[in-house]
Structure formats: structure tokens, C-alpha cells
Amino acid sequence: MGENLIDLRSDTVTRPTPGMREAMATAEVGDDVYGEDPTVAALEAEVAARFGHEAALFAPSGSMANQIALQLVVPPAEELLCDADAHVVTYEIGAAAAYGGISSRTWPAVGAEIDPDVVAGMIRPDGYFAVPTRAIAVEQTHNRGGGGVIPLATLRELRRVADEHGLALHCDGARIWHAHVADRVPLAEYGALFDTMSVCLSKGLGAPVGSLVLGSAEKIERARWIRKRMGGGMRQVGILAAAGRYALDHHVERLAEDHAKAARLAEAVAPYGVLASPVRTNIVPLDLTKHPLDAKALAAAARAEGVLISVLGPRTARLVTHLDVSDAAVDRAAAALTHLLRA
Ligand SMILES: Cc1ncc(COP(=O)(O)O)c(C=O)c1O
């Protein structure tokens, strides 16, 4: 990517900082398929402890971490409930069905808003005539939901619903760090609500690779086996785990800066009637339904001005702030976008 381009497509585009590269270069490593990589073991223990879970497993991507977790809680031919915009049913290329034989059913997505009564009303009991529901999945923060944060009270209510029906509750917590920083909810308080979680080190935290699956010791033992079957067993991967440990130590609290930058971008574009929903974290969702420019046209024009944005649909687009977007870049991007939206 050219030095002058401001890349607001995603928070996955960050490059390792010098400190992170140093941590990677000096990491102690071993063969992790033999369970002999001390840096991976330390990362897994640290992340499990942060969320108050018994164990964690390092995985190469958020998608694999989600899919391992779903296979832990939903047997083949049984059912997962989630919202229609959830990453697990939108961007994971049918993996739940392909690898887990999992049947998925969705409730209509309204950003990060969830009505637990709607979810409860969808649950199908065991019986020979219907697909039995086994798990509910939520996404914190919600990617297609504009970086929205599910309130703790809603999550507690969903936990109650899951318990009442004997279901598992999974959290796709790719950006749960952002929710923690935005709502000041301790990570362990989130952790206590879920049977399984996936969390990412490469979205906003700045690591080049890496996610973790969290759960009970028994579940993670099984998860290790599923990961190997999916081709996700890795060897001297402490080099990557070291980047993740560095990210946890240095890049969590600073997410507040990304949120403030997103808020500034939102403030700049709001007068043009294109803000899809209030900005809570590092994602600025754009709704261009009432604007003369559609999403592709805006993205092309922005690129010509040196700003990259994501097109999510014909009239929806997205700006994302992250570690590699400076304050000056935010000012330049805001000026370019307001110029284009005004025209
Ligand atoms: C909410 C959410 N979950 C899961 C993922 C999957 O992560 P990966 O791209 O590492 O597979 C993403 C990726 O952007 C995401 O936004």
C-alpha cells in the first residue's frame, strides 16, 4: 500500500510495529503440534485468564476459531441461532454447514440490538419432528452492525434464555476488546456469560495473525483435535503468539484513540445524512440510500483522493480506524470525504 494512501477499509490492514517485530524476532519457540511452544502456551494461558475461562487455543484466523467453537457446541444436523448479519453466516463461506454439518437459522439483524424474546421464540425443542436448537451465537462488537456494542444487560438476558433451554452461548468476540474499552465492562465479566468465545489479535490489536478459542478445559482439549483436523495445527508458531502477547500488553487500552478518531470521522460526514447509526467504537457505517453517490462511486472517488473505504453493499460503505491511521490522516480523510459528499 502506497505511503500516502489512508486505508480505512478495515482494522485488519495494520502492520506490526517495531516493538512487535522485536518481540516476534526474540520469541522462544517449539513445535506446537507436539505442545512444545512455550510462547503459544503462555499466550493461551494469558487470554484464558483475562476472560476467566479454563483454557484457550491459538488458531490461525477468526473464522477458524469461530468454526472450531461452533463444532464444539452444535452436533452435525442440529441448529445454531444467530442474527442474519453475523460474520459466522455471512463471511465464513458456509463453513458451519461444510465442516460441522450445522444447520443455521437467523433472526433479522438490527445492528447490535437483540431482543432476547425474539431469540427465545425461535428455539426448537428436542423431538423427532424438528431440528433441535443447540446454541446461540452473538457478535461483540458487531461488524456489519457498525461496530455496535451489545449491552451487558442484553447478554445477561440471553444467558438466562440459553440456560432455560439448555443451550450453549457462543460469542464471536473478534472485537470484544473494543466493547470492553467502549463500555468499560471487564473482560472476565463478558467471559463469564459464554460457553465458548473466539477473540482476535489481528483486528485492531495490530498482530499479523491469530485468534483464540476459549472454553472449559474439556472443550479446549476437543478443540485442539478439531483444529488439527481442519489443518490448523501449527509448528514454531510462538513467533506469531509473541506478536499477540505484545498486542495484549500494548494495544488494548489505546483502542480508545481509534474510537475517538472514528467519532471525528462520523462528525465530519454526519451533516450529509450518510451516517447509518451512531458510532460506538472504531467503525463508521455509511448509508448512502439518500445520497446521489452510491457506495462504489464514493469508494472510487475517495481512492482518487488517496482514501480507501470498504463497499459493503450497493448503498452501504464503511470506514474503520486503527493503529496505522494517524490523527493527521483522519483530518485528511475527513476533508476528502466531506468534499466528495458535499459535491
Ligand atoms: C466479527 C468478525 N468475526 C470473525 C472474523 C474472521 O476473522 P478472520 O478474517 O481472521 O478469519 C472477522 C473478520 O473480519 C470479523 O469481523
Short mmCIF file of C-alpha atoms and ligand atoms in Angstrom, two decimals:
data_model
loop_
_atom_site.label_atom_id
_atom_site.label_comp_id
_atom_site.label_asym_id
_atom_site.label_seq_id
_atom_site.Cartn_x
_atom_site.Cartn_y
_atom_site.Cartn_z
CA MET A 1 0.00 0.00 0.00
CA GLY A 2 1.43 3.39 -1.00
CA GLU A 3 2.61 5.54 1.88
CA ASN A 4 0.19 8.31 1.03
CA LEU A 5 -2.93 6.18 0.93
CA ILE A 6 -5.12 6.32 4.03
CA ASP A 7 -6.52 2.84 4.44
CA LEU A 8 -9.89 2.90 6.21
CA ARG A 9 -11.17 -0.38 4.73
CA SER A 10 -10.61 -2.49 7.83
CA ASP A 11 -8.67 -2.72 11.08
CA THR A 12 -7.03 -5.89 9.72
CA VAL A 13 -4.68 -3.87 7.47
CA THR A 14 -2.28 -2.87 10.26
CA ARG A 15 1.37 -3.82 10.04
CA PRO A 16 3.42 -4.98 13.03
CA THR A 17 5.09 -2.13 14.89
CA PRO A 18 8.86 -2.19 15.51
CA GLY A 19 8.28 -3.29 19.12
CA MET A 20 6.05 -6.12 17.96
CA ARG A 21 8.60 -7.24 15.37
CA GLU A 22 11.27 -7.25 18.06
CA ALA A 23 9.05 -9.44 20.28
CA MET A 24 8.50 -11.80 17.34
CA ALA A 25 12.19 -11.99 16.48
CA THR A 26 13.19 -12.90 20.01
CA ALA A 27 10.32 -15.29 20.81
CA GLU A 28 11.15 -18.66 22.32
CA VAL A 29 9.58 -21.33 20.12
CA GLY A 30 8.96 -25.09 19.82
CA ASP A 31 6.73 -27.42 17.83
CA ASP A 32 3.21 -26.52 18.92
CA VAL A 33 1.65 -29.63 17.38
CA TYR A 34 3.72 -31.50 19.99
CA GLY A 35 2.52 -28.94 22.56
CA GLU A 36 6.09 -27.66 22.93
CA ASP A 37 5.88 -23.98 22.08
CA PRO A 38 6.25 -22.02 25.34
CA THR A 39 5.17 -18.70 23.82
CA VAL A 40 1.93 -20.19 22.48
CA ALA A 41 1.27 -21.84 25.85
CA ALA A 42 1.85 -18.51 27.61
CA LEU A 43 -0.49 -16.68 25.23
CA GLU A 44 -3.22 -19.29 25.66
CA ALA A 45 -2.93 -19.16 29.45
CA GLU A 46 -2.94 -15.38 29.49
CA VAL A 47 -6.01 -14.98 27.27
CA ALA A 48 -7.93 -17.69 29.14
CA ALA A 49 -7.14 -15.90 32.42
CA ARG A 50 -8.20 -12.50 31.10
CA PHE A 51 -11.65 -13.87 30.26
CA GLY A 52 -11.87 -16.15 33.30
CA HIS A 53 -12.08 -19.28 31.13
CA GLU A 54 -10.28 -22.51 31.98
CA ALA A 55 -8.40 -22.81 28.71
CA ALA A 56 -7.72 -21.29 25.29
CA LEU A 57 -6.43 -22.49 21.93
CA PHE A 58 -4.44 -20.44 19.42
CA ALA A 59 -5.91 -20.56 15.90
CA PRO A 60 -4.70 -19.06 12.63
CA SER A 61 -7.83 -16.99 11.95
CA GLY A 62 -11.02 -15.67 13.47
CA SER A 63 -13.04 -17.77 11.07
CA MET A 64 -11.31 -20.97 12.15
CA ALA A 65 -11.67 -20.04 15.83
CA ASN A 66 -15.42 -19.47 15.34
CA GLN A 67 -15.85 -22.66 13.39
CA ILE A 68 -13.97 -24.77 15.95
CA ALA A 69 -16.17 -23.29 18.68
CA LEU A 70 -19.38 -23.95 16.76
CA GLN A 71 -18.38 -27.57 16.22
CA LEU A 72 -17.85 -27.82 19.98
CA VAL A 73 -21.38 -26.74 20.81
CA VAL A 74 -23.56 -27.88 17.88
CA PRO A 75 -23.52 -31.52 16.70
CA PRO A 76 -23.97 -32.25 12.98
CA ALA A 77 -27.50 -31.69 11.64
CA GLU A 78 -28.50 -29.69 14.72
CA GLU A 79 -29.08 -25.98 14.97
CA LEU A 80 -27.32 -22.69 15.62
CA LEU A 81 -29.26 -19.43 16.02
CA CYS A 82 -27.64 -16.09 15.22
CA ASP A 83 -28.54 -12.82 13.54
CA ALA A 84 -28.71 -12.56 9.76
CA ASP A 85 -25.69 -10.23 9.55
CA ALA A 86 -23.44 -12.32 11.80
CA HIS A 87 -19.94 -12.95 10.49
CA VAL A 88 -20.40 -16.71 11.07
CA VAL A 89 -23.20 -16.88 8.50
CA THR A 90 -22.14 -14.01 6.22
CA TYR A 91 -18.40 -14.18 5.69
CA GLU A 92 -17.31 -17.69 6.64
CA ILE A 93 -18.26 -19.20 3.30
CA GLY A 94 -20.78 -21.71 4.63
CA ALA A 95 -18.15 -23.29 6.91
CA ALA A 96 -20.60 -24.24 9.68
CA ALA A 97 -22.54 -26.35 7.17
CA ALA A 98 -19.50 -27.59 5.24
CA TYR A 99 -17.30 -28.63 8.20
CA GLY A 100 -19.75 -29.09 11.06
CA GLY A 101 -22.89 -30.15 9.20
CA ILE A 102 -24.54 -27.41 11.25
CA SER A 103 -27.95 -26.04 10.35
CA SER A 104 -28.12 -22.27 10.95
CA ARG A 105 -31.24 -20.15 11.41
CA THR A 106 -31.18 -16.38 11.77
CA TRP A 107 -33.15 -13.59 13.34
CA PRO A 108 -33.30 -10.22 11.50
CA ALA A 109 -30.25 -8.11 12.31
CA VAL A 110 -30.71 -4.62 13.75
CA GLY A 111 -27.13 -3.57 14.36
CA ALA A 112 -26.04 -4.74 17.80
CA GLU A 113 -29.62 -4.67 19.11
CA ILE A 114 -31.02 -8.03 20.11
CA ASP A 115 -34.46 -8.77 21.51
CA PRO A 116 -33.96 -11.85 23.74
CA ASP A 117 -37.71 -12.62 23.47
CA VAL A 118 -37.38 -12.94 19.68
CA VAL A 119 -34.45 -15.33 20.14
CA ALA A 120 -36.33 -17.33 22.80
CA GLY A 121 -39.31 -17.60 20.45
CA MET A 122 -37.15 -19.28 17.79
CA ILE A 123 -35.81 -22.10 19.96
CA ARG A 124 -36.93 -25.55 18.86
CA PRO A 125 -37.04 -28.33 21.43
CA ASP A 126 -35.71 -31.85 21.06
CA GLY A 127 -38.05 -34.18 19.23
CA TYR A 128 -38.20 -36.36 16.16
CA PHE A 129 -40.05 -33.79 14.02
CA ALA A 130 -37.79 -30.69 14.13
CA VAL A 131 -34.14 -29.64 14.05
CA PRO A 132 -33.16 -29.20 17.72
CA THR A 133 -31.58 -25.87 18.64
CA ARG A 134 -28.25 -26.30 20.45
CA ALA A 135 -26.58 -22.88 20.56
CA ILE A 136 -27.00 -19.14 20.17
CA ALA A 137 -24.16 -17.02 18.75
CA VAL A 138 -23.71 -13.27 19.17
CA GLU A 139 -21.04 -10.90 17.82
CA GLN A 140 -19.32 -8.35 20.06
CA THR A 141 -18.73 -5.76 18.66
CA HIS A 142 -20.97 -6.22 15.66
CA ASN A 143 -19.04 -5.82 12.41
CA ARG A 144 -21.86 -5.34 9.91
CA GLY A 145 -23.80 -3.68 12.72
CA GLY A 146 -21.48 -0.65 12.50
CA GLY A 147 -19.23 -1.61 15.41
CA GLY A 148 -22.21 -1.53 17.76
CA VAL A 149 -21.83 -2.86 21.30
CA ILE A 150 -24.35 -5.34 22.71
CA PRO A 151 -25.27 -4.07 26.20
CA LEU A 152 -24.27 -6.27 29.12
CA ALA A 153 -27.93 -6.43 30.26
CA THR A 154 -28.94 -7.95 26.89
CA LEU A 155 -26.15 -10.52 27.08
CA ARG A 156 -27.25 -11.47 30.61
CA GLU A 157 -30.80 -11.90 29.39
CA LEU A 158 -29.58 -14.13 26.53
CA ARG A 159 -27.61 -16.19 29.05
CA ARG A 160 -30.83 -16.66 31.03
CA VAL A 161 -32.66 -17.75 27.85
CA ALA A 162 -29.86 -20.18 26.96
CA ASP A 163 -29.85 -21.68 30.47
CA GLU A 164 -33.61 -22.04 30.49
CA HIS A 165 -33.45 -24.10 27.30
CA GLY A 166 -30.17 -25.94 27.94
CA LEU A 167 -28.38 -24.17 25.06
CA ALA A 168 -24.79 -23.04 24.66
CA LEU A 169 -23.99 -19.34 24.15
CA HIS A 170 -21.09 -18.52 21.82
CA CYS A 171 -19.52 -15.09 21.37
CA ASP A 172 -17.73 -14.11 18.18
CA GLY A 173 -15.57 -11.66 20.09
CA ALA A 174 -13.27 -10.69 17.24
CA ARG A 175 -13.53 -7.09 18.53
CA ILE A 176 -14.61 -7.72 22.12
CA TRP A 177 -11.62 -5.59 23.16
CA HIS A 178 -13.36 -2.62 21.57
CA ALA A 179 -16.55 -3.34 23.54
CA HIS A 180 -14.51 -3.64 26.74
CA VAL A 181 -12.88 -0.26 26.11
CA ALA A 182 -16.12 1.44 24.99
CA ASP A 183 -18.41 0.18 27.79
CA ARG A 184 -15.74 -0.45 30.47
CA VAL A 185 -17.08 -3.97 31.01
CA PRO A 186 -14.29 -6.17 32.42
CA LEU A 187 -13.26 -8.95 30.02
CA ALA A 188 -13.94 -11.54 32.73
CA GLU A 189 -17.50 -10.25 33.06
CA TYR A 190 -18.03 -10.95 29.36
CA GLY A 191 -16.20 -14.27 29.70
CA ALA A 192 -18.50 -15.48 32.48
CA LEU A 193 -21.51 -15.25 30.16
CA PHE A 194 -20.32 -17.55 27.37
CA ASP A 195 -19.68 -21.28 26.98
CA THR A 196 -17.33 -20.61 24.07
CA MET A 197 -15.73 -17.48 22.65
CA SER A 198 -13.43 -16.54 19.80
CA VAL A 199 -11.24 -13.46 20.14
CA CYS A 200 -8.91 -11.96 17.51
CA LEU A 201 -5.47 -10.43 17.87
CA SER A 202 -5.33 -9.19 14.29
CA LYS A 203 -8.33 -6.82 14.26
CA GLY A 204 -7.50 -3.54 15.85
CA LEU A 205 -4.86 -5.02 18.17
CA GLY A 206 -2.34 -4.98 15.35
CA ALA A 207 -0.99 -8.55 15.33
CA PRO A 208 -0.41 -10.00 11.85
CA VAL A 209 -2.23 -13.29 12.57
CA GLY A 210 -4.03 -15.02 15.36
CA SER A 211 -7.23 -15.74 17.21
CA LEU A 212 -8.11 -17.86 20.21
CA VAL A 213 -10.95 -20.18 21.09
CA LEU A 214 -11.93 -20.08 24.77
CA GLY A 215 -13.87 -22.56 26.86
CA SER A 216 -13.64 -25.24 29.53
CA ALA A 217 -10.50 -27.41 29.70
CA GLU A 218 -12.54 -30.30 28.33
CA LYS A 219 -13.85 -28.28 25.39
CA ILE A 220 -10.40 -26.93 24.53
CA GLU A 221 -8.94 -30.43 24.57
CA ARG A 222 -11.51 -31.37 21.95
CA ALA A 223 -10.92 -28.05 20.13
CA ARG A 224 -7.24 -28.97 19.71
CA TRP A 225 -8.32 -32.11 17.89
CA ILE A 226 -10.81 -30.24 15.68
CA ARG A 227 -8.16 -27.64 14.83
CA LYS A 228 -5.77 -30.36 13.68
CA ARG A 229 -8.49 -31.93 11.57
CA MET A 230 -9.13 -28.56 9.93
CA GLY A 231 -5.44 -28.20 9.06
CA GLY A 232 -4.82 -25.56 11.71
CA GLY A 233 -2.06 -27.33 13.66
CA MET A 234 0.98 -25.03 13.50
CA ARG A 235 4.62 -25.63 14.34
CA GLN A 236 7.06 -22.92 15.62
CA VAL A 237 4.16 -20.52 15.88
CA GLY A 238 5.42 -18.80 19.00
CA ILE A 239 6.70 -16.18 16.55
CA LEU A 240 3.07 -15.22 15.94
CA ALA A 241 1.93 -15.78 19.52
CA ALA A 242 4.64 -13.31 20.58
CA ALA A 243 3.02 -10.67 18.37
CA GLY A 244 -0.29 -11.42 20.08
CA ARG A 245 1.19 -11.14 23.57
CA TYR A 246 2.78 -7.83 22.61
CA ALA A 247 -0.57 -6.63 21.25
CA LEU A 248 -2.34 -7.52 24.51
CA ASP A 249 0.25 -5.62 26.54
CA HIS A 250 0.42 -2.53 24.34
CA HIS A 251 -2.61 -2.17 22.12
CA VAL A 252 -5.79 -2.76 24.12
CA GLU A 253 -6.21 0.49 26.07
CA ARG A 254 -5.15 2.56 23.06
CA LEU A 255 -8.29 1.41 21.22
CA ALA A 256 -9.96 4.43 22.85
CA GLU A 257 -7.89 6.53 20.41
CA ASP A 258 -9.33 4.61 17.45
CA HIS A 259 -12.84 5.17 18.84
CA ALA A 260 -12.18 8.91 19.15
CA LYS A 261 -10.89 9.01 15.56
CA ALA A 262 -13.98 7.18 14.31
CA ALA A 263 -16.15 9.66 16.20
CA ARG A 264 -14.34 12.55 14.44
CA LEU A 265 -14.91 10.96 11.02
CA ALA A 266 -18.57 10.39 11.92
CA GLU A 267 -18.96 14.00 12.95
CA ALA A 268 -17.48 15.14 9.64
CA VAL A 269 -19.81 13.04 7.44
CA ALA A 270 -22.98 13.29 9.56
CA PRO A 271 -24.18 16.61 8.08
CA TYR A 272 -24.54 14.86 4.70
CA GLY A 273 -27.13 12.40 6.04
CA VAL A 274 -24.98 9.33 5.44
CA LEU A 275 -24.27 8.06 8.95
CA ALA A 276 -26.10 4.71 9.25
CA SER A 277 -26.02 4.62 13.05
CA PRO A 278 -24.27 6.37 15.93
CA VAL A 279 -20.60 5.42 16.20
CA ARG A 280 -19.70 3.49 19.36
CA THR A 281 -16.30 2.02 18.52
CA ASN A 282 -13.88 2.12 15.55
CA ILE A 283 -16.35 1.53 12.70
CA VAL A 284 -18.21 4.30 10.87
CA PRO A 285 -21.11 2.75 8.93
CA LEU A 286 -22.31 4.74 5.92
CA ASP A 287 -25.81 4.53 4.46
CA LEU A 288 -25.89 6.18 1.03
CA THR A 289 -29.55 5.43 0.24
CA LYS A 290 -30.42 9.13 0.17
CA HIS A 291 -27.15 10.35 -1.35
CA PRO A 292 -26.52 10.90 -5.09
CA LEU A 293 -23.30 8.84 -4.88
CA ASP A 294 -23.65 5.09 -4.43
CA ALA A 295 -21.08 3.09 -2.44
CA LYS A 296 -18.91 2.11 -5.42
CA ALA A 297 -18.86 5.68 -6.76
CA LEU A 298 -17.92 7.09 -3.35
CA ALA A 299 -15.18 4.47 -2.92
CA ALA A 300 -13.75 5.20 -6.38
CA ALA A 301 -13.81 8.95 -5.81
CA ALA A 302 -12.27 8.55 -2.35
CA ARG A 303 -9.50 6.35 -3.78
CA ALA A 304 -8.68 9.09 -6.25
CA GLU A 305 -8.23 11.38 -3.22
CA GLY A 306 -5.98 8.81 -1.51
CA VAL A 307 -8.56 7.37 0.89
CA LEU A 308 -9.58 3.69 0.81
CA ILE A 309 -13.01 2.71 2.15
CA SER A 310 -14.98 -0.57 2.12
CA VAL A 311 -18.05 -1.17 -0.03
CA LEU A 312 -20.43 -3.49 1.84
CA GLY A 313 -23.43 -3.23 -0.47
CA PRO A 314 -24.78 -1.05 -3.30
CA ARG A 315 -25.54 1.80 -0.88
CA THR A 316 -23.59 0.80 2.20
CA ALA A 317 -19.96 1.54 2.91
CA ARG A 318 -17.69 1.54 5.92
CA LEU A 319 -14.76 3.44 7.38
CA VAL A 320 -12.63 1.77 10.04
CA THR A 321 -9.97 3.39 12.20
CA HIS A 322 -6.95 1.52 13.54
CA LEU A 323 -3.36 1.61 14.74
CA ASP A 324 -1.98 2.74 11.38
CA VAL A 325 -4.27 5.77 10.95
CA SER A 326 -2.76 8.89 12.50
CA ASP A 327 -4.65 11.98 13.66
CA ALA A 328 -3.36 13.86 10.61
CA ALA A 329 -4.65 11.06 8.35
CA VAL A 330 -8.07 11.30 9.99
CA ASP A 331 -8.14 15.03 9.27
CA ARG A 332 -7.13 14.46 5.65
CA ALA A 333 -9.70 11.67 5.19
CA ALA A 334 -12.45 13.76 6.80
CA ALA A 335 -11.65 16.68 4.48
CA ALA A 336 -11.61 14.44 1.38
CA LEU A 337 -14.87 12.69 2.28
CA THR A 338 -16.76 15.85 3.14
CA HIS A 339 -15.58 17.38 -0.13
CA LEU A 340 -16.93 14.36 -2.06
CA LEU A 341 -20.20 14.10 -0.12
CA ARG A 342 -20.89 17.81 -0.49
CA ALA A 343 -20.40 17.83 -4.26
C1 LIG B 1 -16.74 -10.14 13.69
C2 LIG B 1 -15.73 -10.97 12.96
N1 LIG B 1 -15.61 -12.26 13.27
C3 LIG B 1 -14.72 -13.07 12.66
C4 LIG B 1 -13.87 -12.56 11.70
C5 LIG B 1 -12.95 -13.53 10.98
O1 LIG B 1 -11.65 -13.28 11.11
P1 LIG B 1 -10.56 -13.82 10.03
O2 LIG B 1 -10.60 -12.86 8.90
O3 LIG B 1 -9.29 -13.79 10.83
O4 LIG B 1 -10.97 -15.19 9.64
C6 LIG B 1 -13.96 -11.22 11.33
C7 LIG B 1 -13.07 -10.67 10.29
O5 LIG B 1 -13.07 -9.50 9.97
C8 LIG B 1 -14.91 -10.41 11.98
O6 LIG B 1 -15.05 -9.11 11.67
#
